[in-house]
XYZ file of C-alpha atoms in Angstrom:
463
model
C -33.129 -23.854 13.086
C -30.204 -21.013 12.778
C -26.762 -22.695 13.577
C -24.722 -19.744 15.390
C -21.156 -19.671 13.887
C -18.808 -17.032 14.984
C -17.626 -14.263 12.576
C -14.141 -14.354 11.171
C -12.977 -11.195 13.204
C -16.383 -10.160 13.972
C -15.615 -8.183 17.083
C -13.440 -5.091 17.133
C -13.251 -3.240 20.592
C -11.457 -0.465 21.684
C -10.663 0.426 25.257
C -10.599 4.222 26.717
C -7.082 4.583 25.591
C -7.701 3.415 22.204
C -6.043 -0.446 22.174
C -7.069 -2.726 19.943
C -8.188 -6.412 20.347
C -9.930 -9.129 18.650
C -12.224 -11.649 19.845
C -14.183 -14.699 18.652
C -11.750 -15.750 15.938
C -12.805 -19.270 14.816
C -10.919 -22.094 13.947
C -11.810 -21.669 10.127
C -9.896 -18.477 10.024
C -6.867 -20.793 10.945
C -7.838 -23.583 8.521
C -8.903 -23.605 4.948
C -8.921 -19.712 4.327
C -5.494 -19.086 5.909
C -4.061 -21.966 3.937
C -5.312 -20.153 0.777
C -4.018 -17.126 2.069
C -0.469 -18.871 2.382
C -0.826 -20.112 -1.021
C -1.492 -16.567 -2.516
C 1.511 -15.304 -0.422
C 3.797 -18.000 -2.003
C 2.387 -18.000 -5.562
C 0.772 -14.851 -6.495
C 2.762 -13.166 -9.715
C 2.462 -9.501 -8.529
C 4.040 -10.498 -5.131
C 6.667 -12.114 -6.716
C 7.547 -9.149 -8.552
C 7.535 -7.310 -5.518
C 9.923 -9.709 -3.731
C 12.129 -9.470 -6.711
C 12.308 -5.728 -6.661
C 12.987 -5.787 -2.787
C 16.143 -8.334 -3.592
C 17.281 -5.810 -6.453
C 17.123 -2.901 -3.678
C 19.314 -4.982 -1.438
C 21.727 -5.807 -4.156
C 21.823 -2.114 -4.974
C 22.505 -1.676 -1.260
C 25.418 -4.025 -1.323
C 26.900 -2.420 -4.202
C 26.774 0.992 -2.475
C 28.290 -0.390 0.648
C 31.104 -1.887 -1.546
C 32.318 1.460 -2.631
C 33.585 2.015 0.871
C 36.113 -0.902 0.352
C 39.559 -0.603 -1.538
C 39.361 -1.466 -5.081
C 42.356 -3.159 -7.130
C 42.953 -3.706 -10.571
C 45.967 -4.882 -12.899
C 46.553 -2.814 -16.028
C 49.107 -3.353 -18.504
C 50.170 -1.359 -21.763
C 52.564 -1.752 -24.606
C 53.283 0.892 -27.178
C 54.706 0.543 -30.657
C 55.346 4.233 -31.861
C 56.475 5.695 -35.172
C 56.886 9.161 -36.334
C 55.332 12.017 -34.665
C 57.050 14.840 -32.876
C 60.827 14.832 -32.389
C 63.334 16.685 -30.164
C 66.900 17.309 -31.371
C 69.740 17.158 -28.975
C 72.887 18.405 -30.482
C 75.040 16.086 -28.048
C 77.622 15.847 -31.025
C 77.968 19.472 -31.698
C 78.544 20.333 -27.651
C 80.972 17.097 -27.050
C 82.952 16.522 -30.364
C 85.107 19.607 -30.313
C 85.911 18.831 -26.703
C 86.685 15.014 -27.282
C 88.889 16.448 -30.390
C 90.802 18.723 -27.905
C 91.443 15.862 -25.430
C 92.418 13.262 -28.096
C 95.120 15.745 -29.364
C 96.510 16.557 -25.636
C 96.524 12.721 -24.879
C 98.112 11.846 -28.399
C 95.023 9.198 -28.595
C 91.849 8.279 -29.994
C 90.047 7.539 -26.412
C 87.597 10.205 -27.114
C 85.589 8.970 -30.039
C 83.067 11.359 -31.991
C 79.385 11.536 -30.939
C 76.473 11.964 -33.262
C 73.775 14.201 -32.711
C 70.495 12.702 -31.253
C 66.943 13.085 -32.194
C 64.518 11.921 -29.378
C 61.085 10.599 -30.283
C 58.265 11.744 -28.215
C 56.140 8.527 -28.851
C 57.826 5.953 -26.837
C 58.410 3.075 -29.100
C 58.398 -0.643 -27.667
C 57.373 0.720 -24.024
C 55.407 -1.154 -21.557
C 53.996 -0.482 -18.122
C 52.555 -3.008 -16.123
C 51.285 -2.359 -12.518
C 48.866 -3.132 -9.809
C 46.934 -0.226 -8.832
C 44.801 -0.118 -5.450
C 42.451 2.889 -4.862
C 40.978 3.503 -1.253
C 38.597 6.298 -0.957
C 39.231 8.342 2.480
C 36.377 10.568 2.291
C 33.898 10.626 -0.447
C 30.464 12.519 0.223
C 28.931 11.075 -2.760
C 29.489 7.307 -1.450
C 28.598 7.985 2.161
C 25.152 9.859 1.441
C 24.507 7.386 -1.453
C 24.702 4.846 0.738
C 22.587 5.984 3.179
C 19.751 6.895 0.917
C 19.841 3.534 -0.624
C 19.388 2.078 3.122
C 16.140 4.065 3.010
C 15.296 2.830 -0.334
C 15.590 -0.805 0.865
C 13.033 0.189 3.538
C 10.849 1.927 1.080
C 10.774 -1.074 -1.150
C 10.183 -3.471 1.802
C 7.076 -1.266 2.962
C 5.872 -1.620 -0.686
C 6.012 -5.203 -0.606
C 4.282 -5.206 2.796
C 1.731 -3.372 1.521
C 0.664 -5.543 -1.367
C 0.994 -8.642 0.889
C -1.670 -6.729 3.053
C -3.909 -5.711 0.097
C -3.449 -9.475 -1.244
C -4.334 -10.888 2.174
C -7.721 -9.315 2.048
C -8.327 -9.488 -1.331
C -8.101 -13.441 -1.127
C -10.630 -13.246 1.832
C -12.908 -11.081 -0.010
C -12.971 -13.209 -3.083
C -13.227 -16.311 -0.900
C -16.557 -15.001 0.896
C -17.718 -13.829 -2.774
C -17.178 -17.477 -3.847
C -19.149 -18.676 -0.946
C -21.763 -16.467 -1.442
C -22.427 -17.481 -5.067
C -22.247 -21.366 -4.046
C -24.928 -20.327 -1.360
C -27.000 -18.342 -3.957
C -26.989 -21.409 -6.245
C -28.396 -23.590 -3.480
C -31.076 -21.422 -2.683
C -32.223 -21.054 -6.289
C -32.096 -24.892 -6.441
C -33.913 -25.300 -3.422
C -36.729 -22.675 -4.649
C -36.626 -24.440 -8.140
C -37.643 -27.390 -6.379
C -40.432 -25.600 -4.551
C -41.535 -24.292 -7.876
C -41.706 -27.658 -9.483
C -43.702 -28.630 -6.795
C -46.149 -25.987 -7.230
C -46.345 -26.592 -10.969
C -47.163 -30.244 -10.156
C -49.771 -29.514 -7.694
C -51.073 -26.704 -9.916
C -51.512 -29.254 -12.872
C -53.221 -31.545 -10.426
C -55.640 -28.953 -9.347
C -56.199 -28.180 -13.160
C -56.994 -31.809 -13.933
C -59.480 -31.846 -11.098
C -60.784 -28.494 -12.586
C -60.367 -26.599 -9.468
C -58.279 -23.974 -11.048
C -57.952 -22.785 -14.531
C -55.021 -23.101 -17.055
C -53.793 -19.718 -16.471
C -52.840 -21.005 -13.212
C -50.658 -23.727 -14.723
C -48.877 -21.118 -17.178
C -48.106 -18.837 -14.271
C -46.306 -21.663 -12.486
C -44.578 -22.574 -15.394
C -43.656 -19.056 -16.182
C -42.205 -18.530 -12.382
C -40.251 -21.665 -12.719
C -38.625 -20.569 -16.058
C -37.747 -17.463 -14.464
C -36.080 -18.905 -11.498
C -34.313 -21.377 -13.857
C -32.801 -18.202 -15.629
C -31.769 -16.937 -12.235
C -30.002 -20.110 -11.307
C -28.242 -19.960 -14.527
C -26.797 -16.478 -13.612
C -25.907 -17.455 -10.243
C -23.978 -20.424 -11.897
C -22.229 -18.046 -14.196
C -21.107 -15.629 -11.133
C -19.988 -18.907 -9.286
C -17.722 -19.635 -12.340
C -16.222 -16.113 -12.292
C -15.871 -16.025 -8.662
C -14.125 -19.166 -8.646
C -11.651 -17.878 -11.713
C -10.941 -14.587 -10.086
C -10.125 -16.573 -6.569
C -7.845 -18.996 -8.600
C -6.370 -16.014 -10.358
C -5.118 -14.330 -7.301
C -3.431 -17.825 -5.989
C -1.962 -18.266 -9.722
C -3.773 -21.356 -10.176
C -5.755 -22.864 -12.918
C -8.760 -20.797 -13.122
C -11.399 -23.550 -12.871
C -9.348 -25.363 -10.107
C -11.601 -26.666 -7.407
C -11.844 -24.473 -4.188
C -12.292 -26.204 -0.951
C -15.395 -24.787 1.151
C -15.390 -24.464 4.730
C -18.739 -25.553 6.231
C -18.410 -22.772 8.950
C -18.682 -20.103 6.767
C -22.161 -21.763 4.882
C -24.178 -21.855 8.169
C -26.221 -18.934 9.494
C -24.531 -16.459 11.867
C -25.079 -15.126 15.269
C -25.962 -11.659 15.098
C -22.557 -9.893 15.846
C -22.129 -6.898 18.005
C -21.226 -3.809 16.125
C -17.533 -2.275 15.762
C -17.306 -0.330 19.081
C -15.320 2.650 19.932
C -14.773 5.380 17.262
C -13.244 6.296 14.353
C -10.690 8.374 15.921
C -9.120 5.274 17.569
C -9.085 3.259 14.284
C -7.523 6.183 12.488
C -4.682 6.390 14.930
C -3.786 2.944 14.859
C -4.041 2.858 10.713
C -1.671 5.855 10.790
C 0.873 3.931 12.972
C 0.443 0.596 10.955
C -0.034 1.394 7.442
C 2.811 0.299 4.922
C 1.892 2.888 2.542
C 2.512 5.835 5.151
C 5.720 3.928 6.222
C 6.739 3.941 2.435
C 6.430 7.714 2.050
C 8.198 8.499 5.159
C 11.131 6.492 4.534
C 11.129 8.057 0.847
C 11.449 11.340 2.596
C 14.190 10.331 4.674
C 15.985 9.246 1.588
C 15.618 12.413 -0.060
C 16.861 14.154 3.078
C 20.401 12.349 2.099
C 20.094 13.338 -1.220
C 19.865 16.842 -0.152
C 22.798 16.510 2.191
C 24.826 14.786 -0.619
C 24.525 17.909 -2.802
C 25.150 20.458 0.166
C 28.484 17.980 0.900
C 29.648 18.211 -2.836
C 29.438 22.216 -2.526
C 31.450 22.514 0.701
C 34.036 19.273 1.253
C 36.334 17.730 -1.280
C 36.778 14.007 -1.912
C 39.986 12.406 -0.898
C 41.585 9.225 -1.675
C 44.673 7.393 -1.549
C 46.266 5.543 -4.778
C 48.855 2.857 -4.834
C 50.838 1.489 -7.805
C 53.269 -1.197 -7.884
C 54.506 -2.487 -11.294
C 56.979 -2.428 -14.119
C 57.825 0.155 -16.345
C 60.471 0.588 -19.358
C 61.396 -0.370 -22.872
C 60.846 -3.919 -23.912
C 59.268 -6.276 -21.489
C 61.650 -6.866 -18.656
C 60.535 -7.571 -15.283
C 63.660 -6.966 -13.462
C 64.784 -4.321 -10.724
C 65.666 -1.716 -13.180
C 62.175 -1.313 -14.468
C 60.076 -2.326 -11.037
C 58.615 1.134 -9.620
C 56.094 1.834 -6.746
C 54.271 4.982 -6.068
C 51.760 6.374 -3.433
C 49.426 9.214 -4.617
C 46.987 11.321 -2.549
C 44.379 12.666 -4.486
C 42.045 15.624 -3.476
C 39.167 16.303 -5.977
C 36.962 19.560 -4.968
C 34.397 20.735 -7.697
C 34.393 24.485 -7.241
C 32.009 25.417 -10.316
C 29.996 23.317 -12.440
C 27.931 25.743 -14.259
C 24.799 25.847 -11.929
C 24.546 21.869 -11.995
C 24.978 21.192 -8.663
C 22.599 23.979 -7.640
C 19.833 22.358 -9.711
C 20.464 18.875 -8.143
C 19.937 20.697 -4.530
C 16.852 22.404 -5.642
C 15.621 19.250 -7.571
C 15.886 17.198 -4.345
C 14.164 19.921 -2.019
C 11.360 20.041 -4.382
C 11.197 16.021 -4.385
C 11.159 16.402 -0.473
C 8.248 18.705 -0.339
C 6.466 16.604 -3.052
C 6.786 13.559 -0.617
C 5.589 15.652 2.300
C 2.502 16.751 0.387
C 1.846 13.207 -0.622
C 2.045 12.105 3.214
C -0.393 14.737 4.254
C -2.639 13.811 1.420
C -2.383 10.033 2.225
C -2.913 10.584 5.907
C -6.612 12.165 4.980
C -7.141 9.386 2.406
C -6.062 6.716 5.376
C -8.783 9.023 7.724
C -11.398 8.680 4.995
C -10.916 4.735 4.521
C -11.227 4.012 8.222
C -14.560 6.057 8.297
C -15.738 4.388 5.290
C -14.835 0.964 6.595
C -16.169 1.697 10.237
C -19.442 3.007 8.803
C -19.871 0.137 6.337
C -19.126 -2.453 8.898
C -21.840 -0.999 11.331
C -24.253 -0.776 8.513
C -23.696 -4.285 7.372
C -24.342 -5.465 11.169
C -27.437 -3.673 11.223
C -28.367 -5.115 7.855
C -27.675 -8.560 8.856
C -30.116 -8.109 11.946
C -32.860 -6.884 9.700
C -32.340 -9.485 7.013
C -32.328 -12.397 9.816
C -35.620 -10.951 11.102
C -37.368 -10.803 7.518
C -35.990 -14.307 6.748
C -37.726 -15.794 10.001
C -40.935 -14.146 9.271
C -40.884 -14.809 5.433
C -40.236 -18.408 6.417
C -42.922 -18.728 8.853
C -45.357 -17.229 6.239
C -44.384 -19.351 3.251
C -45.183 -22.545 5.507
C -48.229 -21.494 6.231
C -49.040 -20.457 2.816
C -47.593 -23.489 1.440
C -49.824 -25.899 3.685
C -53.015 -23.875 2.746
C -52.051 -23.843 -0.912
C -51.847 -27.752 -0.883
C -55.301 -27.861 0.506
C -56.282 -25.598 -2.184
C -57.075 -22.824 0.383
C -55.226 -19.811 -1.423
C -54.873 -18.728 -4.903
C -51.583 -19.966 -6.721
C -50.713 -16.164 -7.320
C -50.802 -15.847 -3.526
C -48.331 -18.828 -2.876
C -46.029 -17.786 -5.631
C -45.637 -14.237 -4.289
C -45.077 -16.154 -0.816
C -42.435 -18.376 -2.224
C -40.902 -15.356 -3.816
C -40.758 -13.262 -0.502
C -39.079 -16.582 1.058
C -36.732 -16.859 -1.778
C -35.887 -12.989 -1.952
C -35.533 -13.132 2.202
C -33.062 -16.161 1.995
C -30.866 -14.206 -0.875
C -30.929 -10.973 1.165
C -29.871 -12.832 4.252
C -27.017 -14.567 2.412
C -25.921 -11.400 1.036
C -26.193 -9.465 4.499
C -24.119 -12.262 5.964
C -21.293 -12.097 3.770
C -21.165 -8.407 3.305
C -20.779 -8.241 7.204
C -17.716 -10.651 6.488
C -16.376 -8.465 3.849
C -16.692 -5.278 5.790
C -14.893 -6.412 8.792
C -12.257 -7.805 6.499
C -12.070 -4.014 5.135
C -11.894 -2.795 8.770
C -8.830 -4.925 9.135
C -7.267 -4.206 5.774
C -7.607 -0.291 6.152
C -5.744 -0.442 9.500
C -3.185 -2.741 8.133
C -3.706 -5.346 10.805
C -4.256 -8.526 8.639
């Protein structure tokens, strides 16, 4: 009676050196469920936000890289001035006596008199139009800032991949929860049909004066209880449907395609073999969250080097100007100029700000190292919990299958005897209740095993 269907990633085996392998992956895992996973990766709003954050980090990296290239720009100024400070230049007082003497000696007026001059400091009708090109030769801020931004891109990539893994696990678990709610509805509906038959048979016994009226009332009461449980199961199905569609960014009441392979009965799986040490080692190698913290540490290292470099190395740049400068707008050879400037900047003292930045970067690195150590412990704990849950789920499924088989056999015997009025209605009701509970327990154990194996995959980041 029990159709054997292979579980999704049921077996997890480890060899003596701790290598990881999968067995018995069903076609279903490559079909309906994985199509839904792909839909979630394409449409989930949170993942879209992570993708946008990753794209932003790439743009920030491009900006950091652009700082290595020369920058060029055109600037133009034209000033009009009146008043302000002036300088008196007594050119007339200096030259006029000489000119007078020369005119007397030459008996001519070849040397006219000159007025004293006042020169205004603020230039009037003066313009400067130039093209300036700046090329950094050595700048520690640019270099280490670029290296730090490279690591931040990797951090954002690891963050995005971590959520992808989490989302895949959430979609699979939500799908199993939906299938479990659907199966619970079918079980309750089937049990409700049996109770309807019980009410009918009990009523016929009462009409034949084989039982008292209370037997009919008890049968009707049990049917009413089952109807309430069916309503609760339908509510759970609606909630499971809504949550699953929420993950896929679809209409919350959208239909969900059901894969029939996940609705049958399952062969008892072998428990996860090996030990948690192998699983933990694999998780530490693959978990994106851990890679995220490690890359953040690398970025902090470059920030530390940046602050160290600012203390011991200057920044060098070369600046080239080409343009026109003079009074009134005249672009001619007299106003044309070119200039090459070599710039050195070395901050010798900044009131302790540089030291404070250095200490802040060191503290940030120490914080990240502590966070990494804590994360490793958390991963180890998650692996142990998932490992034990999977083993327990496999054992529970075995027990649930045995209980289902025995309760089903007992119910068939009791049902046959009840129809012949050889057992009391209460005895039949108890047998029917035991069978319904066994079916529900088996369904729960079945999908709990799927969820627990999915959790093992998730905590080692191998989905």
